[in-house]
Coordinates of N, CA, C and O in Angstrom, one line a residue:
X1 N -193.5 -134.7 -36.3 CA -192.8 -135.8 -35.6 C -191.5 -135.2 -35.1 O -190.7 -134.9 -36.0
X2 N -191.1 -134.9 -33.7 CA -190.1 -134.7 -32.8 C -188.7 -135.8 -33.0 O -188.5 -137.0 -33.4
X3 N -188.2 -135.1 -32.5 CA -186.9 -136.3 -32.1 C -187.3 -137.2 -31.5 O -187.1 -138.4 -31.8
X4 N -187.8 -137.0 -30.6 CA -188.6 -138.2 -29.2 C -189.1 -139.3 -30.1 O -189.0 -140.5 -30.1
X5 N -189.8 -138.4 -30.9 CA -190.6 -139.9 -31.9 C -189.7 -140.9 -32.4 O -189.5 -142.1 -32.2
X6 N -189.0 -140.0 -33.1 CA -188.0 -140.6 -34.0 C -187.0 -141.7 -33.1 O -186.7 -142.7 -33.8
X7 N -186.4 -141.6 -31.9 CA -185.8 -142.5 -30.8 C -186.7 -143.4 -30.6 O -186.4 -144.6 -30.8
X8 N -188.1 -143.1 -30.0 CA -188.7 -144.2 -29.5 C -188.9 -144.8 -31.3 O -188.0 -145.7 -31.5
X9 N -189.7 -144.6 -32.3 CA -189.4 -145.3 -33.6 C -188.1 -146.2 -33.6 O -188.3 -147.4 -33.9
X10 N -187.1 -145.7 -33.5 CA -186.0 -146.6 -33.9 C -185.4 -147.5 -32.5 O -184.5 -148.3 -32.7
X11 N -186.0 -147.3 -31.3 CA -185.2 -148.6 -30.0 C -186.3 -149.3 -30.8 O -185.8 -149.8 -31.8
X12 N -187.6 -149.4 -30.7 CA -188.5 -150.2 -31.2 C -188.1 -151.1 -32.3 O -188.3 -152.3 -32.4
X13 N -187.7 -150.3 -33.1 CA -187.6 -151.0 -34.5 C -186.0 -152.2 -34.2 O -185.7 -153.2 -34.9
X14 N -185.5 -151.7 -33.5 CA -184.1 -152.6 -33.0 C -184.1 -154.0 -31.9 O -183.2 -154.9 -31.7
X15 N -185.6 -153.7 -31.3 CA -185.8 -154.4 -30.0 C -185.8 -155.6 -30.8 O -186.5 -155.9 -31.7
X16 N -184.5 -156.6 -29.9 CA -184.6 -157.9 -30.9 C -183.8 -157.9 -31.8 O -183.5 -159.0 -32.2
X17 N -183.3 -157.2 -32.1 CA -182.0 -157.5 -33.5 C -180.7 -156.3 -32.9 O -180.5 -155.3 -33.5
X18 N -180.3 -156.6 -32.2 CA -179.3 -155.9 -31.5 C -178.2 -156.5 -31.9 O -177.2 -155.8 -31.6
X19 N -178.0 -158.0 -32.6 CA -176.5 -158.2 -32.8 C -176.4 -157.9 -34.4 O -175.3 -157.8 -35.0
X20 N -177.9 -157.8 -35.0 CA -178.1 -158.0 -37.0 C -177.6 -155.7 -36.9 O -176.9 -155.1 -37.8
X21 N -178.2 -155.2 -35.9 CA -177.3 -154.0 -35.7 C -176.5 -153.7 -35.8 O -176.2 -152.9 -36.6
X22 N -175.4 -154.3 -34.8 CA -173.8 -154.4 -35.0 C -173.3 -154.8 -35.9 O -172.3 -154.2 -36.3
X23 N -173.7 -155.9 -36.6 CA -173.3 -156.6 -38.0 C -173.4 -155.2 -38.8 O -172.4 -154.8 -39.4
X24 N -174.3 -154.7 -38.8 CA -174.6 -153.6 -40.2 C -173.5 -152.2 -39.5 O -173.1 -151.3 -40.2
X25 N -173.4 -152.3 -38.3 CA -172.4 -151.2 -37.7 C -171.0 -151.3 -38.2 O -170.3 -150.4 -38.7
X26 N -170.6 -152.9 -38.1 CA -169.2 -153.5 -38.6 C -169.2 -152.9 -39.9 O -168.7 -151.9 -40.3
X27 N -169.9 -153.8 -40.5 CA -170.2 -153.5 -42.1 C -170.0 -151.9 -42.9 O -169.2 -151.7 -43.9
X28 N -170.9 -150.7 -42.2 CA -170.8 -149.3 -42.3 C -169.3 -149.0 -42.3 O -168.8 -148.2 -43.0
X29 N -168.8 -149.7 -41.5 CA -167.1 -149.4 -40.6 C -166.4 -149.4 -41.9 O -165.9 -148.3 -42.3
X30 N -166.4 -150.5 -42.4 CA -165.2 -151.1 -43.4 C -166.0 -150.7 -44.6 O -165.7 -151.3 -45.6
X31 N -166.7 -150.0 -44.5 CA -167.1 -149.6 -46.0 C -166.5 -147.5 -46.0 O -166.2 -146.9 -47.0
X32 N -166.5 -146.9 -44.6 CA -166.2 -145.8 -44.7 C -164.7 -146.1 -44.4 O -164.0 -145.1 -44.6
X33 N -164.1 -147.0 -44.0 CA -162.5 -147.2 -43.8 C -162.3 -147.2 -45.1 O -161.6 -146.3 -45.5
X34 N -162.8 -148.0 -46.1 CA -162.2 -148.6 -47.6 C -161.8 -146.9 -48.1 O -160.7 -146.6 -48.6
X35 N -162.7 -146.0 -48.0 CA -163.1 -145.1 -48.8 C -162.4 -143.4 -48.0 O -162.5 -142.2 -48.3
X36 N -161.7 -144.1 -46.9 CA -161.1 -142.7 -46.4 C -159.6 -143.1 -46.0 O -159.1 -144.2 -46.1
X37 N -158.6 -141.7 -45.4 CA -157.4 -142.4 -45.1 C -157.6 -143.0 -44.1 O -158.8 -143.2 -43.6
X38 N -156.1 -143.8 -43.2 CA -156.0 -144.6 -42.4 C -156.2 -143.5 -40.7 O -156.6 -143.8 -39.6
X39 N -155.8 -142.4 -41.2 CA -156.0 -141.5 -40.1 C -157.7 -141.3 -39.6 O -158.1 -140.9 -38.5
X40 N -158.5 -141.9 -40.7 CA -159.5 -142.0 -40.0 C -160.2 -143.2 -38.9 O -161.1 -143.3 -38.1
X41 N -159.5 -143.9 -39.3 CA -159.8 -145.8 -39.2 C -160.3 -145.7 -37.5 O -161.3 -146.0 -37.1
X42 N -159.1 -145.0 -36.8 CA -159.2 -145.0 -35.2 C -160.5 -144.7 -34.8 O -161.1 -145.3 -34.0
X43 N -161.0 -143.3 -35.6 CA -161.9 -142.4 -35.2 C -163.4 -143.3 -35.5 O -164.4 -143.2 -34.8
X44 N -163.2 -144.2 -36.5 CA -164.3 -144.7 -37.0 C -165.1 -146.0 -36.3 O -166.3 -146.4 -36.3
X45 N -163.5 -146.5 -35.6 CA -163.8 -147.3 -34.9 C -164.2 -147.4 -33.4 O -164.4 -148.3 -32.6
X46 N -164.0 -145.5 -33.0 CA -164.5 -144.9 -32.0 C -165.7 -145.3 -31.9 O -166.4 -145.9 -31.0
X47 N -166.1 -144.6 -33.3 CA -167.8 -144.3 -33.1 C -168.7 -145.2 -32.9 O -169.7 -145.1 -32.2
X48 N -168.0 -146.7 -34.0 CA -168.8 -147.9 -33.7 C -169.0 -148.5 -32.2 O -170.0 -149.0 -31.7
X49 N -167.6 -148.4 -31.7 CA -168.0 -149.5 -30.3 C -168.6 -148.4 -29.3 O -169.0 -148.8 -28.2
X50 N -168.7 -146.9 -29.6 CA -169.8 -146.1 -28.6 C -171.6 -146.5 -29.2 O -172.6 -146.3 -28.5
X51 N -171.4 -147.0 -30.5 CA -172.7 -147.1 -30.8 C -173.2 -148.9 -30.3 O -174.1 -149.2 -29.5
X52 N -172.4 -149.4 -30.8 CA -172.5 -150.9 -30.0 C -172.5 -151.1 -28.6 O -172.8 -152.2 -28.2
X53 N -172.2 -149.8 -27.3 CA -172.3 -150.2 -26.0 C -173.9 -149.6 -26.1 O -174.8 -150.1 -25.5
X54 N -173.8 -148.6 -26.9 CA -175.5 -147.8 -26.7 C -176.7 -149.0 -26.9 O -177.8 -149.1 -26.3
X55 N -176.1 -149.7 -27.8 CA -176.4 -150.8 -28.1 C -177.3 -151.9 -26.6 O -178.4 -152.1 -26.2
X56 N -176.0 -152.2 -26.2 CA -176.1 -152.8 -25.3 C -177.2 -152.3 -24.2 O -178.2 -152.9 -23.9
X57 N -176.7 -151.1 -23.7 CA -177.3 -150.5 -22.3 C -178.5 -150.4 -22.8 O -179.3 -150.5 -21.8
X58 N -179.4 -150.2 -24.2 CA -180.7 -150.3 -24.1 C -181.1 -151.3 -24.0 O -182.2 -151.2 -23.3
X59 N -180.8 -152.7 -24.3 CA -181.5 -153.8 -24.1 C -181.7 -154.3 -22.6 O -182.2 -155.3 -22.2
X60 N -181.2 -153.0 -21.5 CA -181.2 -153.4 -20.2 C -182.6 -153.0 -20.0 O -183.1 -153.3 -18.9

């Protein structure tokens, strides 16, 4: 099993629950904020809203 698999596996598995995603993205967030300094918090909250637009543009 390639990466290719593994992408198409997981849009599939997402198709349809794209906001219960972000919920568990949020969730991920404030669970690696609780647990690191504040110097990370920015970085953390980078990653989420690049994963939530990724988010988005696939449901197009």
């Amino acid at each position: 099993m390639g990466l290719d698999d593994l992408v198409s596996k997981a849009k599939g598995a997402l198709g349809g629950h794209e906001e219960q995603a972000k919920d568990a993205l949020d969730k991920a967030a404030g669970a690696v904020k609780a647990r690191t300094g504040d110097g990370t918090d920015a970085k953390v909250d980078d990653v989420v809203e690049k994963a939530k637009e990724y988010l988005d543009e696939q449901k197009r």
